[in-house]
Coordinates of C-alpha atoms and ligand atoms in Angstrom, one line a residue:
M28 CA 112.6 97.3 80.2
T29 CA 115.4 94.8 80.6
S30 CA 118.9 95.8 81.6
P31 CA 121.2 93.4 79.8
A32 CA 123.8 93.5 82.6
T33 CA 121.5 92.0 85.2
R34 CA 118.7 90.4 83.2
L35 CA 116.4 92.2 85.6
L36 CA 113.3 94.2 84.9
T37 CA 112.9 97.6 86.4
V38 CA 109.8 99.3 87.7
E39 CA 108.2 101.4 85.0
G40 CA 107.8 105.1 85.2
T41 CA 104.2 105.2 83.9
A42 CA 101.4 104.0 86.1
R43 CA 100.1 100.7 85.1
T44 CA 96.7 99.5 86.1
G45 CA 94.6 96.4 85.5
T46 CA 95.1 92.8 86.6
H47 CA 97.7 91.6 84.0
V48 CA 100.6 93.5 85.5
P49 CA 103.1 92.6 88.2
L50 CA 101.9 93.4 91.7
I51 CA 104.5 96.1 92.3
E52 CA 103.4 97.9 89.1
R53 CA 99.7 97.6 89.9
Y54 CA 100.0 99.1 93.3
R55 CA 103.3 101.1 93.0
E56 CA 101.7 104.2 94.5
R57 CA 101.1 102.4 97.7
L58 CA 104.4 100.4 97.8
P59 CA 107.9 101.5 98.7
F60 CA 109.2 101.4 95.1
E61 CA 110.2 104.0 92.6
P62 CA 110.4 104.0 88.8
G63 CA 113.8 102.6 87.8
D64 CA 114.0 100.3 90.8
P65 CA 114.9 96.6 90.0
L66 CA 111.8 94.5 89.7
V67 CA 111.8 90.8 90.5
T68 CA 108.4 89.5 89.5
L69 CA 106.7 86.3 88.4
Q70 CA 103.5 88.1 87.7
E71 CA 102.0 87.6 91.2
G72 CA 98.8 88.9 92.7
S73 CA 95.5 89.7 91.0
T74 CA 94.2 86.4 92.2
P75 CA 90.5 85.3 91.8
L76 CA 87.8 86.0 94.4
L77 CA 85.6 83.0 93.9
R78 CA 81.9 82.8 95.1
A79 CA 81.3 79.8 97.4
P80 CA 77.7 78.9 96.9
I81 CA 77.7 75.9 99.3
L82 CA 79.4 77.8 102.1
S83 CA 77.1 80.7 101.5
E84 CA 74.1 78.5 101.9
L85 CA 75.5 76.8 105.0
V86 CA 76.2 80.1 106.9
G87 CA 73.5 82.3 105.3
A88 CA 75.8 85.0 103.9
H89 CA 77.7 85.8 100.8
V90 CA 80.9 83.9 101.1
R91 CA 83.8 84.3 98.7
L92 CA 87.2 82.6 98.6
K93 CA 90.4 84.6 97.9
L94 CA 92.4 82.1 95.9
E95 CA 96.0 82.8 96.9
G96 CA 97.0 79.5 95.6
A97 CA 96.7 81.0 92.2
N98 CA 99.9 82.9 92.7
P99 CA 103.0 81.7 90.7
T100 CA 104.4 79.4 93.4
G101 CA 101.0 78.4 94.7
S102 CA 100.8 80.6 97.8
F103 CA 100.3 84.1 99.1
K104 CA 103.9 84.4 99.9
D105 CA 104.7 85.6 96.4
R106 CA 103.1 89.0 97.1
G107 CA 105.5 89.6 99.9
M108 CA 108.4 87.9 98.1
T109 CA 108.3 90.1 94.9
C110 CA 108.8 93.1 97.2
A111 CA 111.3 91.5 99.6
V112 CA 113.5 90.2 96.8
S113 CA 113.2 93.3 94.6
A114 CA 114.2 95.4 97.6
A115 CA 117.1 93.0 98.4
V116 CA 118.4 93.3 94.9
R117 CA 118.0 97.1 95.1
E118 CA 120.3 97.0 98.1
G119 CA 122.8 95.0 96.2
A120 CA 122.2 91.8 98.2
K121 CA 123.6 88.5 96.8
A122 CA 121.8 86.1 99.0
V123 CA 118.5 85.7 100.9
I124 CA 117.5 83.3 103.6
C125 CA 114.4 82.3 105.5
A126 CA 113.1 79.8 108.1
S127 CA 110.0 78.1 106.8
T128 CA 107.2 75.6 107.1
G129 CA 107.5 75.3 103.3
N130 CA 105.7 78.0 101.4
T131 CA 108.1 80.9 102.2
A132 CA 110.9 78.6 101.2
A133 CA 109.4 77.7 97.9
S134 CA 108.6 81.4 97.1
A135 CA 112.0 82.7 98.2
A136 CA 113.7 80.0 96.1
A137 CA 111.7 80.9 93.0
Y138 CA 112.2 84.7 93.3
A139 CA 115.9 84.3 94.1
A140 CA 116.3 82.1 91.0
R141 CA 114.6 84.7 89.0
A142 CA 116.9 87.4 90.4
G143 CA 120.0 85.3 89.9
I144 CA 120.9 85.4 93.6
T145 CA 121.5 82.7 96.2
C146 CA 118.9 81.4 98.5
A147 CA 119.1 79.2 101.6
V148 CA 116.2 77.9 103.6
I149 CA 116.0 76.3 107.0
V150 CA 113.0 74.0 107.4
P151 CA 112.0 71.6 110.3
E152 CA 113.4 68.2 109.3
G153 CA 110.7 65.9 107.8
R154 CA 107.9 68.3 108.7
I155 CA 107.3 70.2 105.4
A156 CA 104.9 69.0 102.7
Q157 CA 106.4 67.3 99.6
G158 CA 105.3 69.8 97.0
K159 CA 107.0 72.6 98.9
M160 CA 110.2 70.6 99.2
A161 CA 110.1 69.8 95.5
Q162 CA 109.7 73.4 94.6
T163 CA 112.5 74.6 96.8
L164 CA 114.9 72.0 95.5
V165 CA 114.1 72.5 91.9
H166 CA 114.7 76.3 92.1
G167 CA 118.2 75.5 93.4
A168 CA 118.0 76.8 97.0
R169 CA 120.3 75.4 99.6
V170 CA 117.9 73.4 101.9
I171 CA 118.9 72.9 105.5
A172 CA 116.8 70.4 107.5
L173 CA 116.9 71.5 111.1
R174 CA 116.4 68.9 113.8
G175 CA 114.1 71.2 115.5
N176 CA 110.9 73.2 114.8
F177 CA 110.0 76.3 112.9
D178 CA 110.3 78.6 115.9
Q179 CA 113.9 77.4 116.6
A180 CA 114.7 77.8 112.9
L181 CA 113.5 81.4 112.9
V182 CA 115.6 82.3 116.0
L183 CA 118.7 80.8 114.3
V184 CA 118.2 82.7 111.0
R185 CA 117.7 85.9 112.8
E186 CA 121.0 85.4 114.6
L187 CA 122.7 84.4 111.3
T188 CA 121.5 87.4 109.4
A189 CA 122.6 89.7 112.2
S190 CA 126.2 88.8 111.6
H191 CA 126.3 88.0 107.8
P192 CA 125.3 90.0 104.7
I193 CA 122.3 87.8 103.9
V194 CA 118.8 89.3 103.7
L195 CA 116.2 87.8 105.9
V196 CA 112.9 87.3 103.9
N197 CA 110.6 86.1 106.7
S198 CA 107.8 88.3 107.6
V199 CA 109.9 90.2 110.1
N200 CA 111.0 91.9 106.8
E201 CA 108.8 94.9 106.3
F202 CA 108.7 94.5 102.5
R203 CA 106.9 91.2 103.0
V204 CA 104.1 92.8 104.9
E205 CA 104.0 95.7 102.4
G206 CA 103.6 93.3 99.5
Q207 CA 101.0 91.1 101.2
K208 CA 98.8 94.0 102.1
T209 CA 97.9 94.2 98.4
A210 CA 95.5 91.2 98.8
A211 CA 93.3 93.5 100.9
F212 CA 93.4 96.1 98.2
E213 CA 92.1 93.6 95.6
I214 CA 89.3 92.4 97.9
H215 CA 88.3 96.0 98.7
E216 CA 88.2 96.8 95.0
A217 CA 86.3 93.7 94.0
L218 CA 83.6 94.1 96.7
E219 CA 83.6 97.9 96.5
G220 CA 84.3 98.3 100.1
S221 CA 81.4 96.1 101.3
L222 CA 83.5 93.4 103.0
E223 CA 82.4 92.9 106.6
T224 CA 84.4 89.9 107.8
L225 CA 87.7 88.4 106.7
C226 CA 88.6 84.8 107.9
I227 CA 92.2 84.0 107.6
P228 CA 94.6 81.2 108.9
V229 CA 97.3 82.4 111.3
G230 CA 100.8 81.0 111.7
N231 CA 103.6 83.4 112.1
A232 CA 101.0 86.1 111.9
G233 CA 102.5 88.1 109.0
N234 CA 99.5 87.8 106.7
I235 CA 96.8 89.0 109.1
T236 CA 99.1 91.9 109.9
S237 CA 99.4 92.6 106.2
Y238 CA 95.7 92.5 105.4
W239 CA 94.8 94.7 108.3
R240 CA 97.4 97.3 107.2
G241 CA 96.0 97.1 103.7
F242 CA 92.4 97.7 104.8
R243 CA 93.4 100.5 107.1
E244 CA 95.3 102.3 104.3
L245 CA 92.0 102.3 102.4
G246 CA 90.0 103.5 105.4
S247 CA 88.2 100.2 105.6
A248 CA 87.8 98.1 108.7
P249 CA 86.3 94.6 108.3
R250 CA 86.4 92.3 111.2
M251 CA 89.6 90.2 111.2
L252 CA 89.0 86.7 112.3
G253 CA 92.2 84.8 112.6
Y254 CA 92.2 81.0 113.0
Q255 CA 95.0 78.9 114.5
A256 CA 95.1 75.2 114.8
E257 CA 94.2 74.0 118.3
G258 CA 97.6 72.3 118.9
A259 CA 99.5 75.4 117.7
A260 CA 97.4 78.3 119.1
P261 CA 99.8 80.6 121.1
L262 CA 97.7 83.7 120.3
V263 CA 94.6 82.0 121.7
E264 CA 96.3 80.7 124.8
G265 CA 98.2 83.9 125.4
R266 CA 101.6 82.2 125.7
P267 CA 104.1 80.5 123.3
V268 CA 103.5 76.8 122.6
E269 CA 106.7 74.9 123.0
H270 CA 105.8 71.8 120.9
P271 CA 103.2 73.0 118.3
E272 CA 101.4 70.1 116.6
T273 CA 98.8 70.1 113.9
V274 CA 98.0 68.3 110.6
A275 CA 98.2 71.7 109.0
S276 CA 102.0 71.8 108.7
A277 CA 102.1 75.3 107.3
I278 CA 100.8 76.8 110.5
R279 CA 102.6 74.5 112.9
I280 CA 104.1 77.5 114.8
G281 CA 104.3 78.1 118.5
N282 CA 105.8 81.6 118.8
P283 CA 104.6 83.9 116.0
V284 CA 107.0 86.8 115.2
R285 CA 104.1 89.2 114.4
W286 CA 102.4 88.4 117.7
E287 CA 101.6 92.0 118.8
D288 CA 100.5 93.1 115.3
A289 CA 98.1 90.2 115.0
M290 CA 96.6 90.9 118.4
A291 CA 96.2 94.6 117.4
A292 CA 94.5 93.6 114.1
A293 CA 92.0 91.4 116.0
R294 CA 91.4 94.0 118.7
D295 CA 91.2 97.1 116.5
S296 CA 88.9 95.4 114.0
R297 CA 86.6 94.1 116.7
G298 CA 87.7 90.6 115.5
A299 CA 89.3 87.7 117.3
I300 CA 92.0 85.1 117.1
R301 CA 90.4 81.7 117.6
A302 CA 91.3 78.0 117.5
V303 CA 90.0 75.2 115.3
S304 CA 90.7 71.5 115.8
D305 CA 92.5 69.3 113.2
S306 CA 89.3 67.4 112.6
E307 CA 87.4 70.7 111.9
I308 CA 90.3 71.8 109.6
L309 CA 90.1 68.5 107.7
A310 CA 86.3 68.6 107.5
A311 CA 86.5 72.0 105.9
F312 CA 89.3 70.9 103.6
R313 CA 87.2 68.0 102.3
L314 CA 84.1 70.1 102.0
L315 CA 86.0 72.7 99.9
A316 CA 87.3 70.1 97.6
S317 CA 84.3 67.9 97.3
K318 CA 81.5 70.5 97.2
E319 CA 83.1 73.8 96.1
G320 CA 85.6 72.2 93.7
M321 CA 88.5 73.9 95.4
F322 CA 91.6 72.0 96.5
C323 CA 93.6 74.1 99.0
E324 CA 96.2 73.0 101.5
P325 CA 95.1 72.1 105.0
A326 CA 96.3 75.3 106.7
S327 CA 94.2 77.3 104.3
A328 CA 91.1 75.4 105.2
A329 CA 91.5 76.7 108.8
S330 CA 89.8 79.9 107.6
V331 CA 86.8 78.0 106.4
A332 CA 86.8 75.7 109.5
G333 CA 86.5 78.8 111.6
L334 CA 83.6 80.2 109.5
L335 CA 81.7 76.9 109.8
K336 CA 82.4 76.7 113.5
Y337 CA 81.3 80.2 114.5
G338 CA 78.9 81.0 111.6
A339 CA 78.4 84.4 109.9
E340 CA 77.8 86.2 113.2
G341 CA 75.6 88.8 111.5
A342 CA 77.9 89.5 108.6
E343 CA 76.6 89.4 105.0
Q344 CA 79.8 89.8 103.1
I345 CA 82.5 87.4 104.1
V346 CA 85.8 86.4 102.5
C347 CA 87.9 83.4 103.5
V348 CA 91.5 83.5 102.4
L349 CA 92.7 80.2 100.9
T350 CA 96.4 80.8 101.4
G351 CA 97.9 77.9 99.4
R352 CA 97.1 75.3 96.8
G353 CA 96.2 71.7 97.6
L354 CA 98.9 70.3 95.3
K355 CA 101.5 71.6 97.8
D356 CA 100.6 68.8 100.2
P357 CA 99.6 65.6 98.4
E358 CA 100.5 63.3 101.3
T359 CA 97.9 64.8 103.6
A360 CA 95.3 65.0 100.8
I361 CA 95.8 61.2 100.1
A362 CA 95.8 60.3 103.8
Y363 CA 92.6 62.2 104.7
N364 CA 89.9 61.8 102.0
D365 CA 86.9 59.6 101.6
G366 CA 87.7 58.3 98.2
R367 CA 89.4 55.0 97.3
V368 CA 91.2 53.7 94.3
I369 CA 89.8 50.6 92.6
P370 CA 92.4 48.2 91.2
C371 CA 91.4 46.6 87.9
E372 CA 92.7 44.1 85.4
P373 CA 92.6 45.1 81.6
D374 CA 89.4 43.1 81.1
F375 CA 86.0 44.5 79.9
G376 CA 83.9 42.7 82.6
Q377 CA 86.1 43.9 85.4
I378 CA 86.1 47.5 84.0
E379 CA 82.3 47.4 83.8
E380 CA 82.1 46.2 87.4
A381 CA 84.7 48.7 88.6
V382 CA 82.9 51.7 86.9
L383 CA 79.3 50.7 87.4
G384 CA 79.2 48.3 90.3
D385 CA 78.3 49.2 93.9
P386 CA 81.0 51.5 95.4
Ligands
LIG16 N1 98.7 79.4 105.2 C1 99.7 78.9 104.5 C2 99.5 78.0 103.4 C3 101.0 79.2 105.0 O1 102.1 78.7 104.4 C4 101.2 80.1 106.1 C5 102.5 80.4 106.6 C6 100.0 80.6 106.7 C7 98.8 80.2 106.2 C8 100.1 81.5 107.9 O2 100.5 82.8 107.5 O3 102.5 82.9 108.9 O4 101.6 84.9 107.8 O5 100.4 83.8 109.7 N2 103.6 79.9 106.2 C9 104.9 80.3 106.6 C10 106.0 79.5 105.8 C11 105.2 80.3 108.1 O6 107.1 79.4 106.2 O7 105.7 79.2 104.7 P1 101.3 83.7 108.5

């Protein structure tokens, strides 16, 4: 149903099931939305759960990849953003804002555009991947490049939203966590409750919090194994990291806002939060692309790097969450791969040599 005044969809009254419906409609019974509420959707969720035969063989277990890059803006953030922006519109908000390492910015910008409201994002200057910057700009958000890091940006937006009527859509916003928990529902349904271990990258720690909430709501309790990058591993070190550094820019975070929740998820699920090095992340990133045919962004590969480092640890059913699409970060992909480009003149002999000659 479309209301002409706002161009917005509304949540339908009749239950809708299946995978070709907006996330809020699919899981409305378990989300804080009622029929008639405004619905800002780009048809997010219902992402593939892909078998990973090479990884399965390497670790001796059934390994699957939850392809969150298949969401409309290319990352898992869309699950939370459909809820956060729909709720903001319900409250009459005219603007949303976030601090971001890139993906939250791209998602907030897209959903705000869809809703016809304003969006501002604060990103660490020169530190977010090109694809994410392109998305954020093209959706018309106001982009503020902070001469500081993500953690500083988050402190500042929290301060700003405390004194201005702008809705904060970082994962401190409960609707974000509510929306993102639906990925756990999808995995639980697809594997009929047989999941034993979930491997997931951890940055601001909203997503691991969300998955654990989702599994708990279904009475399920897989081990939650969260992976941080070694140079940005506050949860592993037990204290904030002042200057977080890693090639995986999405998780370059030194003081996660969902700290306590993430630690609780790890503890209560008999899981752990662990660190993987940049070279382990890049090795997993290359293996996924070159052997499984799956191009994810470096931060996403942290989940697989963790699995390869620690092994299956007795689990038979494992899911690694690939949080974002590889196209988000072309610079890193081009800088860290084994391939090379062969220049060639438009000449048959040269083409023959280029195609068939020794590499
Ligand atoms: N993977 C990707 C691709 C991300 O963009 C993020 C976070 C994470 C993993 C970690 O998830 O923060 O819930 O623990 N990106 C945020 C952003 C911080 O601003 O886009 P988390």
